[in-house]
Short mmCIF file of C-alpha atoms and ligand atoms in Angstrom, two decimals:
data_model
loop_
_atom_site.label_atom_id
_atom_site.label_comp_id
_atom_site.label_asym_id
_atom_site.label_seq_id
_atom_site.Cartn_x
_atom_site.Cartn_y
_atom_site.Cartn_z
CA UNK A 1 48.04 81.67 -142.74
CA UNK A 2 45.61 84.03 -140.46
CA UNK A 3 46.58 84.62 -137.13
CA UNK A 4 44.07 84.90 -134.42
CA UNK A 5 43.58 85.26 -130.71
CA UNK A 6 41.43 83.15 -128.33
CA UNK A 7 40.51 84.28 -125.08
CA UNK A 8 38.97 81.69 -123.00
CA UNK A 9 36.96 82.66 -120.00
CA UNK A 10 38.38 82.32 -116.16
CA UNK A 11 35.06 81.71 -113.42
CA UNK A 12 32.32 83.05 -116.08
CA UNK A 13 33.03 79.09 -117.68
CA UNK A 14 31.44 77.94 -113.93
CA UNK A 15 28.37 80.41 -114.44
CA UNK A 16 24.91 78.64 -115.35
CA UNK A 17 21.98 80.10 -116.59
CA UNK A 18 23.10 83.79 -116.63
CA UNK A 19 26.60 82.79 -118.32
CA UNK A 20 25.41 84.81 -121.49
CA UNK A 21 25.13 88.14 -119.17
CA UNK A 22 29.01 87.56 -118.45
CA UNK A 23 30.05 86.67 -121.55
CA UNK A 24 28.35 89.79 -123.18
CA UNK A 25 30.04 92.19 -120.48
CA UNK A 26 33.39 90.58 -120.85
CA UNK A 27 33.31 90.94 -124.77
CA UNK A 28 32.14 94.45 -124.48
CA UNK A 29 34.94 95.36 -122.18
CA UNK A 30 37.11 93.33 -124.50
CA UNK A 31 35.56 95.48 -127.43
CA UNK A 32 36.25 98.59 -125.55
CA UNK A 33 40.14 98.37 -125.27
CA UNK A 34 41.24 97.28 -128.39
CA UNK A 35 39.34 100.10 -130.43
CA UNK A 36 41.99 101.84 -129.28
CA UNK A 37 44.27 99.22 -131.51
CA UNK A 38 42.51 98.48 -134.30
CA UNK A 39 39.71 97.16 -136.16
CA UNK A 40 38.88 93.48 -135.05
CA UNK A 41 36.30 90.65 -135.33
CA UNK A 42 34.39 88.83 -133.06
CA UNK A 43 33.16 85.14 -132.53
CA UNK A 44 31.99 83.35 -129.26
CA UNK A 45 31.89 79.72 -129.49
CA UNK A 46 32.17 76.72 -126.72
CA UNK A 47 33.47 79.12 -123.89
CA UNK A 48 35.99 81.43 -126.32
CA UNK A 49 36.09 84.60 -127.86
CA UNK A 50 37.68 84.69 -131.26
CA UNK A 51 39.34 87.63 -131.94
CA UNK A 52 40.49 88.28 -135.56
CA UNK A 53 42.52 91.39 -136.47
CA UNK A 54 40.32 92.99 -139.35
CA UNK A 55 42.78 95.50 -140.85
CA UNK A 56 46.44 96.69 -141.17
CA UNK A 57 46.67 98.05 -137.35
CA UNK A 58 45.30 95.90 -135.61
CA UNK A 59 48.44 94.65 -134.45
CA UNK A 60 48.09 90.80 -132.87
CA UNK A 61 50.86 91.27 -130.36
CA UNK A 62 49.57 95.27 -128.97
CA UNK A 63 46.40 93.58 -128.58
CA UNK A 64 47.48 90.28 -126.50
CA UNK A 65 49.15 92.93 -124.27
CA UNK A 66 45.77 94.79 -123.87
CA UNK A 67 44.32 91.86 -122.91
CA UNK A 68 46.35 90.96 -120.45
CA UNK A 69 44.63 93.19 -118.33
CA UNK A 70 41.13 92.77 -118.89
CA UNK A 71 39.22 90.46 -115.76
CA UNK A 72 37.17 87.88 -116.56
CA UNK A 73 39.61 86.13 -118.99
CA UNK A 74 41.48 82.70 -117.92
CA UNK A 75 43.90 82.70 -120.80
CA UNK A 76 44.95 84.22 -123.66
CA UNK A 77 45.91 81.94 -126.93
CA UNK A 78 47.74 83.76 -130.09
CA UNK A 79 47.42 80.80 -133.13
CA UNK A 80 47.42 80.13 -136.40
CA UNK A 81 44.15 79.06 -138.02
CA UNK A 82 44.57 76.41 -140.97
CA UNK A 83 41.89 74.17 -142.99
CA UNK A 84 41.20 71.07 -141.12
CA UNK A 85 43.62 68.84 -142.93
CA UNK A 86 46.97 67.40 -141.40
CA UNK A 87 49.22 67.42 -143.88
CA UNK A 88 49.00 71.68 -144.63
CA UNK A 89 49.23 71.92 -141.27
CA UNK A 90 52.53 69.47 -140.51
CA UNK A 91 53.31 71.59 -143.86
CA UNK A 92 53.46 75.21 -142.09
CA UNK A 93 54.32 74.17 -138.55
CA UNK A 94 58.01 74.69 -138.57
CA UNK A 95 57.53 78.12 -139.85
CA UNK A 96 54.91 78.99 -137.43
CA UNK A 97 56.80 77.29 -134.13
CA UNK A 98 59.88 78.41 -134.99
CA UNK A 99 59.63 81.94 -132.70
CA UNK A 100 58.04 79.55 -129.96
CA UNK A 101 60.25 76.67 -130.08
CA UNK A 102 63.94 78.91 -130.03
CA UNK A 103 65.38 77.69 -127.06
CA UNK A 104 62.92 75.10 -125.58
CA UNK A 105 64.71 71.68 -125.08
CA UNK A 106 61.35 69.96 -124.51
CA UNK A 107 57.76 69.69 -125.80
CA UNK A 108 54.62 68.00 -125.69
CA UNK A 109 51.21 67.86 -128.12
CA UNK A 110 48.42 68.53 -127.10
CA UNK A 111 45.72 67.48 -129.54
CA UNK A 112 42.18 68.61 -128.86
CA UNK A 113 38.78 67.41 -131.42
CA UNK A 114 35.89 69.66 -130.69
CA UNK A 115 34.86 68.83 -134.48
CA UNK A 116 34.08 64.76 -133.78
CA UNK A 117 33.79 64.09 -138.00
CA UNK A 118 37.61 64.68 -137.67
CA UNK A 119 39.47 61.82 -139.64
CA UNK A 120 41.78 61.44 -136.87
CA UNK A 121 41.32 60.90 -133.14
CA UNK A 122 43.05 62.97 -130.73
CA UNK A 123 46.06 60.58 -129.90
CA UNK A 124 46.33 60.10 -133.29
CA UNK A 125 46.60 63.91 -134.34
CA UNK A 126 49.63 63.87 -131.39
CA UNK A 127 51.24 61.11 -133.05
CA UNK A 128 51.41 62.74 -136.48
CA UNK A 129 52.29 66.04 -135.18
CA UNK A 130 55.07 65.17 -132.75
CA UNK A 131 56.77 63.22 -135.44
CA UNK A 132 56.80 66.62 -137.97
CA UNK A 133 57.99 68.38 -134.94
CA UNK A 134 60.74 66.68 -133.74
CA UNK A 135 61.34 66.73 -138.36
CA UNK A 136 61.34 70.00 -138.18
CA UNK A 137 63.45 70.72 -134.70
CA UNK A 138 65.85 67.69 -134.26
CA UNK A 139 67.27 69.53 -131.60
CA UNK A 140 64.61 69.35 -129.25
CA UNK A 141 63.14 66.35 -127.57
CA UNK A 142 59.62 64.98 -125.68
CA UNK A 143 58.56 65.38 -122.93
CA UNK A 144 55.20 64.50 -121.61
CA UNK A 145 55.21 65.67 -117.70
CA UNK A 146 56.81 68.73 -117.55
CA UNK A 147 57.71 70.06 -121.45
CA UNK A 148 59.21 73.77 -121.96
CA UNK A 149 56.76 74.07 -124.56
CA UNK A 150 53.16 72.91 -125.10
CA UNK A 151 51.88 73.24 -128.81
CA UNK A 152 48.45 72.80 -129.13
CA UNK A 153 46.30 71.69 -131.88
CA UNK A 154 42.65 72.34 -131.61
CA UNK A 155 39.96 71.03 -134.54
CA UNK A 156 37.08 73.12 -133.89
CA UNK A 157 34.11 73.90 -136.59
CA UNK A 158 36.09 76.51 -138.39
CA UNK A 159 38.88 75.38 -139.05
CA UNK A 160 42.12 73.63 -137.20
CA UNK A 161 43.90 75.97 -134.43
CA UNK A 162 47.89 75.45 -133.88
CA UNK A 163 49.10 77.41 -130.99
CA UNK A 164 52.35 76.98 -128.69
CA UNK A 165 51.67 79.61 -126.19
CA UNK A 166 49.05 80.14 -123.37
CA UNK A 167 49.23 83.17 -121.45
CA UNK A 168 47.40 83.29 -118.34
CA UNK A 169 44.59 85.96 -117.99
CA UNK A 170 44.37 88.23 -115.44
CA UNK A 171 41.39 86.01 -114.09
CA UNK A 172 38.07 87.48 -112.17
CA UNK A 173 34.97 88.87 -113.51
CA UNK A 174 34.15 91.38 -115.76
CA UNK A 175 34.50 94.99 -114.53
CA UNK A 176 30.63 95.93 -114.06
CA UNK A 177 29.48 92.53 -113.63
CA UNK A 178 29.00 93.52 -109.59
CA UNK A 179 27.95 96.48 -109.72
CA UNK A 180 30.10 99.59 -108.51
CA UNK A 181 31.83 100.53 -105.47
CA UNK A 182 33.54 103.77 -104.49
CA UNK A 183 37.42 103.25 -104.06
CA UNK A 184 39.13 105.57 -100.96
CA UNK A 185 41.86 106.43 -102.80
CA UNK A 186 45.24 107.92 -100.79
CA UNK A 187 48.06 108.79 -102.06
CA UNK A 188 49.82 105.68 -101.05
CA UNK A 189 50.72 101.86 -101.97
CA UNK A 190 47.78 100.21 -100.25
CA UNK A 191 44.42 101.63 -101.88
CA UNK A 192 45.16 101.75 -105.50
CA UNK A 193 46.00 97.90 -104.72
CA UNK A 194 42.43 97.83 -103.47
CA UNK A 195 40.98 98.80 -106.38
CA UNK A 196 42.26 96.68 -108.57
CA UNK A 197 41.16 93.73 -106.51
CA UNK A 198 37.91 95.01 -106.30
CA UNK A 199 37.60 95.71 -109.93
CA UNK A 200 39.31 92.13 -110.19
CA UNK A 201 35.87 90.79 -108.81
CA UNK A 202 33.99 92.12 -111.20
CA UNK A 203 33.40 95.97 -109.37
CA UNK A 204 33.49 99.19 -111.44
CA UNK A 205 35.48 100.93 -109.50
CA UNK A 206 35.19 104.80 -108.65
CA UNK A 207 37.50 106.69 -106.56
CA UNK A 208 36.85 109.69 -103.50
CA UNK A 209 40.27 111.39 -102.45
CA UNK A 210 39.83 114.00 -99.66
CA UNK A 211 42.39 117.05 -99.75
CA UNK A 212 43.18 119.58 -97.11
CA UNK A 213 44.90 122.38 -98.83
CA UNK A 214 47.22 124.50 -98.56
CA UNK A 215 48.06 121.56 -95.91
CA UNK A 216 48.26 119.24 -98.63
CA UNK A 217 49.90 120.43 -102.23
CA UNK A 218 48.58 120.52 -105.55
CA UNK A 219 51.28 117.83 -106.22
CA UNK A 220 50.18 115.45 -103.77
CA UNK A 221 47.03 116.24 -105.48
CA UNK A 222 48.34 115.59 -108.90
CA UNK A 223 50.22 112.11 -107.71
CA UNK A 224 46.48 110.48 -107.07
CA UNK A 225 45.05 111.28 -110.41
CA UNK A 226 48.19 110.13 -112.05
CA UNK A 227 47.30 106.90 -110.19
CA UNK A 228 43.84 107.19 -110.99
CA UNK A 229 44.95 106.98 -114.66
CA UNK A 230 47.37 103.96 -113.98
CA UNK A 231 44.19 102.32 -112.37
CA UNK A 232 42.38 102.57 -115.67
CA UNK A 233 44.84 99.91 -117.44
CA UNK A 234 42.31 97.38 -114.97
CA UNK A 235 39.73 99.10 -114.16
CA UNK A 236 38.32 100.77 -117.22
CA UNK A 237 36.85 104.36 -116.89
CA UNK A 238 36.94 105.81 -113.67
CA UNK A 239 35.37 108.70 -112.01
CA UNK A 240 37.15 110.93 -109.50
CA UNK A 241 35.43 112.59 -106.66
CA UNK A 242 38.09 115.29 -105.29
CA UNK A 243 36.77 116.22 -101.84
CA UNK A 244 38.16 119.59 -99.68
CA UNK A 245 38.31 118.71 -96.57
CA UNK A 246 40.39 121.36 -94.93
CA UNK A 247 37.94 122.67 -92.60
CA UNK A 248 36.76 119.21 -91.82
CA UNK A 249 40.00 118.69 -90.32
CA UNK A 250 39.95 122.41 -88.75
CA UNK A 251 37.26 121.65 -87.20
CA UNK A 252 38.74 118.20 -86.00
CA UNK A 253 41.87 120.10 -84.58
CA UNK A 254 40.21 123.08 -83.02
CA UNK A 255 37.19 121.00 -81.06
CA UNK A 256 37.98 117.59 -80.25
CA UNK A 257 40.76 115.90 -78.39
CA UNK A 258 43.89 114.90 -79.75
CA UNK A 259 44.33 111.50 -79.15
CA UNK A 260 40.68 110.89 -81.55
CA UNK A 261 42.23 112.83 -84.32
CA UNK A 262 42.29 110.25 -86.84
CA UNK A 263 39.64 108.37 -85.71
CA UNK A 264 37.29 110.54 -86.22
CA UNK A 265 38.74 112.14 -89.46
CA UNK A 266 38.51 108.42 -91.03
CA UNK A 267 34.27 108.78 -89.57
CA UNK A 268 33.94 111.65 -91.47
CA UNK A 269 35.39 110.47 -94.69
CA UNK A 270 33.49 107.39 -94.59
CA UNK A 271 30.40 109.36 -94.02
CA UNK A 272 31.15 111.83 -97.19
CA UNK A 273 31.72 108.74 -98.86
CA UNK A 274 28.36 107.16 -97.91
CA UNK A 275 26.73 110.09 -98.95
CA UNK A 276 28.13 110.15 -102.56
CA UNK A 277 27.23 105.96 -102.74
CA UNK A 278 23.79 106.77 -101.84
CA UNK A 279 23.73 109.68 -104.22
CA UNK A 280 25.39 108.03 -107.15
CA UNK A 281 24.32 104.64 -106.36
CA UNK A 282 27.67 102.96 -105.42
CA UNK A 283 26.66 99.56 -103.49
CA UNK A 284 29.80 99.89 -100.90
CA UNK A 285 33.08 101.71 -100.25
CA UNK A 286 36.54 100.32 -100.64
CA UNK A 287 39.96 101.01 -98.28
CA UNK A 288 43.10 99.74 -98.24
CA UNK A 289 42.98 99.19 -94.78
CA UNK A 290 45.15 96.04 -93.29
CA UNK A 291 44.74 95.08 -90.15
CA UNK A 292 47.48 96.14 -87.12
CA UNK A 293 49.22 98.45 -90.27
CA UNK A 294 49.16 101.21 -88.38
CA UNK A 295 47.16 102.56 -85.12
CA UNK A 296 43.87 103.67 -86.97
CA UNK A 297 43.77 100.03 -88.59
CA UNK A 298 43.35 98.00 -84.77
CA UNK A 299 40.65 95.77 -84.19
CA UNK A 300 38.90 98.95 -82.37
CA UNK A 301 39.71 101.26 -84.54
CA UNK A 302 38.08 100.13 -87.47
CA UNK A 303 35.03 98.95 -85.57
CA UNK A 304 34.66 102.54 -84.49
CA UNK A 305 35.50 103.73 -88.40
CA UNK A 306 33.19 101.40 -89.64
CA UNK A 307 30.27 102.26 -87.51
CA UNK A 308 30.11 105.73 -89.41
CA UNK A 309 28.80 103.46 -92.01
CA UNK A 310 25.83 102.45 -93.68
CA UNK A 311 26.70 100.74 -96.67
CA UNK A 312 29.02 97.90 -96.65
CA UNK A 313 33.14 98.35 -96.60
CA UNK A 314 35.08 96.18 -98.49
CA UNK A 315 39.11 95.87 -97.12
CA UNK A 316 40.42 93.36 -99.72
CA UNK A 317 43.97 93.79 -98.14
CA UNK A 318 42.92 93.02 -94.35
CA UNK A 319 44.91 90.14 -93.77
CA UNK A 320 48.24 90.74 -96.35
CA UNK A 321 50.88 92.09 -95.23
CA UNK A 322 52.85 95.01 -96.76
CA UNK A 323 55.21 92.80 -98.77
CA UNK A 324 52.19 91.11 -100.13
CA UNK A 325 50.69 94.50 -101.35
CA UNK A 326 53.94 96.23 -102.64
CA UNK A 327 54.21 93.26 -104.85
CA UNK A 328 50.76 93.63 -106.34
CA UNK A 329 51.69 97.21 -106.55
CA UNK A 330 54.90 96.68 -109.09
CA UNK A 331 52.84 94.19 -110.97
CA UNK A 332 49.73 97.10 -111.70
CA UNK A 333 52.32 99.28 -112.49
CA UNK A 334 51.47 101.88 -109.36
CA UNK A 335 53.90 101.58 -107.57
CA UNK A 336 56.59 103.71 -108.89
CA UNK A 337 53.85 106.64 -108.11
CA UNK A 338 52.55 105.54 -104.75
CA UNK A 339 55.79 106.39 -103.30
CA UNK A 340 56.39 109.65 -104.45
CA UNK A 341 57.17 111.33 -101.41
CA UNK A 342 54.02 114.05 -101.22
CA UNK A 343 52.13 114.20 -97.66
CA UNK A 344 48.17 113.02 -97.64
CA UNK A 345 45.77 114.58 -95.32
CA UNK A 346 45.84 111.59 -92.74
CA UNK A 347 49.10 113.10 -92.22
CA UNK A 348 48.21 116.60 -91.21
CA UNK A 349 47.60 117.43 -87.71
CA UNK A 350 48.52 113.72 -86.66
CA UNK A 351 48.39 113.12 -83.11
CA UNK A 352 51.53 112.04 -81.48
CA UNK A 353 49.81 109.49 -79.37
CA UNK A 354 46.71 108.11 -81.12
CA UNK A 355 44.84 105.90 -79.39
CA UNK A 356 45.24 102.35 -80.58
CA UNK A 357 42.35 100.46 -79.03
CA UNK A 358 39.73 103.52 -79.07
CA UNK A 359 36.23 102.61 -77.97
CA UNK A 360 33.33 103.42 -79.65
CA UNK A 361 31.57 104.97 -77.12
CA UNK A 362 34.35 107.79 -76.08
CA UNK A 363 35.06 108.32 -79.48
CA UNK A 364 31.11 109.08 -80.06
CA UNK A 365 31.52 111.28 -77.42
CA UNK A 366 34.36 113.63 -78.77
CA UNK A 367 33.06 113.84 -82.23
CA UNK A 368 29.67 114.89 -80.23
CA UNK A 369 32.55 118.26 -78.99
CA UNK A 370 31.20 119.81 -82.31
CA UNK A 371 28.33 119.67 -85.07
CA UNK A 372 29.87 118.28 -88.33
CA UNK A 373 26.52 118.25 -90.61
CA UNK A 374 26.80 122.04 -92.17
CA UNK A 375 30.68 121.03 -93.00
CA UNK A 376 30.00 117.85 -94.47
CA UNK A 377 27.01 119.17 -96.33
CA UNK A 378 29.09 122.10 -97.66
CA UNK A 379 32.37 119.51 -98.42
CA UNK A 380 29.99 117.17 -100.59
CA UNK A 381 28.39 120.52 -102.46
CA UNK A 382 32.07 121.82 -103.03
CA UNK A 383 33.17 118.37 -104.07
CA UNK A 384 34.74 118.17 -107.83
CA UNK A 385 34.12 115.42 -110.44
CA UNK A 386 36.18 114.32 -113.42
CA UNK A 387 36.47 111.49 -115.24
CA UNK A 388 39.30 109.30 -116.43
CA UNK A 389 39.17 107.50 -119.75
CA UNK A 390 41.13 104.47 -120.38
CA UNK A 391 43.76 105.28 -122.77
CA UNK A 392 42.51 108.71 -123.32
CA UNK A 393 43.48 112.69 -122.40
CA UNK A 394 41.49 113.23 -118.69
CA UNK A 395 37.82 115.24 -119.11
CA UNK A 396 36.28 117.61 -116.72
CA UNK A 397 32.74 117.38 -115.86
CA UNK A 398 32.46 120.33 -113.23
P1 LIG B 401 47.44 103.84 -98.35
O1 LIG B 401 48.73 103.18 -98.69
O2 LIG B 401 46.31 103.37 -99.18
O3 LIG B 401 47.56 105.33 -98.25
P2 LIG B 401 47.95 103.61 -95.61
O4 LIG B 401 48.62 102.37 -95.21
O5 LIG B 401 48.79 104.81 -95.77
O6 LIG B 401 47.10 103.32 -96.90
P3 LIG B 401 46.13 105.13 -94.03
O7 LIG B 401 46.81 106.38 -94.43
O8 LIG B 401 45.86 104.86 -92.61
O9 LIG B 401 46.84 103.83 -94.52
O10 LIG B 401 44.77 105.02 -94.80
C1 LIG B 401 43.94 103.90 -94.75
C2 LIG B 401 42.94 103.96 -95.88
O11 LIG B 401 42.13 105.14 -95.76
C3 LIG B 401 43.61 104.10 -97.23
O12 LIG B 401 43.98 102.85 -97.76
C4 LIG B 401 42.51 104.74 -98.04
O13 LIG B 401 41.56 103.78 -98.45
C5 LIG B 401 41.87 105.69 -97.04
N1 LIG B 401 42.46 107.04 -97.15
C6 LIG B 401 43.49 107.56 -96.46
N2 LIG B 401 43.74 108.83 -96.83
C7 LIG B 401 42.84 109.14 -97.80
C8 LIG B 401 42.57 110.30 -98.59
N3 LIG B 401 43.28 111.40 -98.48
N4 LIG B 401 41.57 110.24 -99.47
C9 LIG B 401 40.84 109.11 -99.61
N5 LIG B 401 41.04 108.01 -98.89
C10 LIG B 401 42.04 108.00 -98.01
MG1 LIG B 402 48.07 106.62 -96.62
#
């Protein structure tokens, strides 16, 4: 018996004349992470991707795992793969459901004939292989509505597929499928959570992290490339723009007033930002700004953020609330990092009394208290690149 996985496509299924565009980025991406396990082979037939192990590491269960993180996949399907005749499959089945089966009190068949020359119809094929079931498991009984256990029998061209679990995919597009976007990455739980639902809809996803030392430590540092390498489980490769912006903020504490600290310290970030998208050819930023979080995330404070501008900004957590995020956070595995307790620039020279509703105008006004061109200029020159690998040992480019 040969073991197999099928991975059958989440919203590409829905696409219509570009489908094949999808489908090729998806199996690339698919390609790309299990390398890394083993040798395997490829087929793409009726909206899934076969994927057959090819030799001696490439280990069925490692790679299910890996694939549990890849977007554009609605659901994962380890099976066994049997000629298309009944009886050696009824023959094998209480060997092969035996793992699946331990425990469940209930099942169901599922019978499904892509292959129409099949002797039997569907119901048929449920009859027959209920009946060796409940031979083979006395134990356990039927259940149509709402079974522990679905075992599914598929006929398809190549040969008859028996399968008892479905795992569901992590859903979304393939990573590139959008384009790319550059990530604001902090130190904290909300913008690695970003990310990953940017890259979820089908964004590469490249991060910009601003740093003000010696105000902020080469930990603090450290703690958001460790995340940028958690972020490559979903995202794929990622690039890392490290930006000093320690006179930036200098500058912001020695000329302007003190209740548009931050305000105007998120306008210049988003305008380094900008500059690198236009440079690079990212399409739009991403934060992890949620709305009324915090002072700098009011209604007027992100209207006067955003007006620093040009491209678009994408805020996929605006409307969740913390709980919300934290619990994506655990699930991508970043959590545990995010709150390491090392300070971020935002929270150097902080005012005590931000304003919360700032208006555009006055804060135009006090960023006008000093010329920020030759530091941005010389922040984007001294800016640092280095790219993270899925699965592999960091690289520096400059
Ligand atoms: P996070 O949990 O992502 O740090 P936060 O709730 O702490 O968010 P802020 O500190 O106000 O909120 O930051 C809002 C957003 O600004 C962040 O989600 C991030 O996108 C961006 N940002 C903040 N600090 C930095 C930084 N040092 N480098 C890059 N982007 C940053
Ligand atoms: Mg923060």
């Amino acid at each position: 018996m040969k073991e197999l996985i099928m991975v059958k496509y989440g919203e590409i299924a829905l696409k219509g004349i570009n489908k094949k565009t999808f489908e090729d980025m998806l199996q690339s991406n698919i390609k790309r992470r299990l390398k890394k396990i083993g040798q395997f082979g490829y087929e793409r037939m009726q909206s899934t991707i076969y994927i057959e192990p090819l030799n001696e590491e490439a280990d069925v269960e490692a790679a299910t795992d890996a694939l549990k993180k890849v977007f554009g996949i609605g659901a994962i399907q380890k099976c066994a793969v049997y000629p298309k005749d009944i009886e050696v499959v009824k023959a094998d089945l209480g060997e092969y459901l035996k793992e699946a089966l331990e425990g469940a009190k209930t099942f169901k068949i599922e019978a499904k004939r892509a292959d129409k020359t099949f002797p039997l119809t569907s119901p048929e094929i449920q009859q027959t292989l209920g009946d060796a079931v409940l031979d083979a498991f006395p134990e356990i009984g039927v259940d149509v509505h709402n079974p522990d256990v679905t075992v599914r029998l598929e006929i398809r061209d190549n040969g008859a597929y028996l399968s008892a679990k479905r795992i569901t995919g992590a859903g979304g597009m393939p990573v590139g499928s959008s384009g790319k976007a550059l990530l604001m990455l902090s130190g904290g739980i909300d913008s690695p959570v970003a990310g990953y639902m940017m890259a979820k809809r089908g964004l590469v996803v490249d991060c910009i992290h601003y740093v003000s030392p010696p105000y902020t430590s080469d930990r603090a540092l450290t703690k958001v490339q460790k995340l940028c390498e958690e972020m490559t489980d979903f995202c794929g490769d990622i690039m890392f723009y490290c930006v000093p912006f320690t006179e930036i903020q200098e500058a912001i504490r020695d000329n302007c007033p003190e209740e548009y600290f931050t305000v105007i310290m998120r306008r210049l970030m988003i305008k380094i930002a900008d500059r690198f998208c236009k440079k690079d050819g990212y399409g739009a930023m991403i934060t992890g700004e949620s709305l009324a979080q915090v002072a700098s995330q009011t209604l007027s404070a992100i209207d006067c953020t955003n007006a620093a501008a040009e491209l678009p900004v994408f805020r996929p957590l605006i409307g969740m609330d913390k709980i919300e995020i934290t619990e994506i956070a655990r699930k991508i595995g970043t959590f545990e990092t995010s709150i390491l307790p090392y300070e971020d620039c935002c929270t150097v020279f902080s005012p005590k009394h931000p304003r919360t509703k700032p208006k555009l105008e006055d804060v135009l006004k006090a960023e006008s208290a000093f010329d920020f061109d030759a530091l941005i200029e010389k922040a984007v020159a001294e800016t640092t690149v280095k790219r993270y690998k899925y699965g592999e040992e960091t690289v520096f480019l400059e």
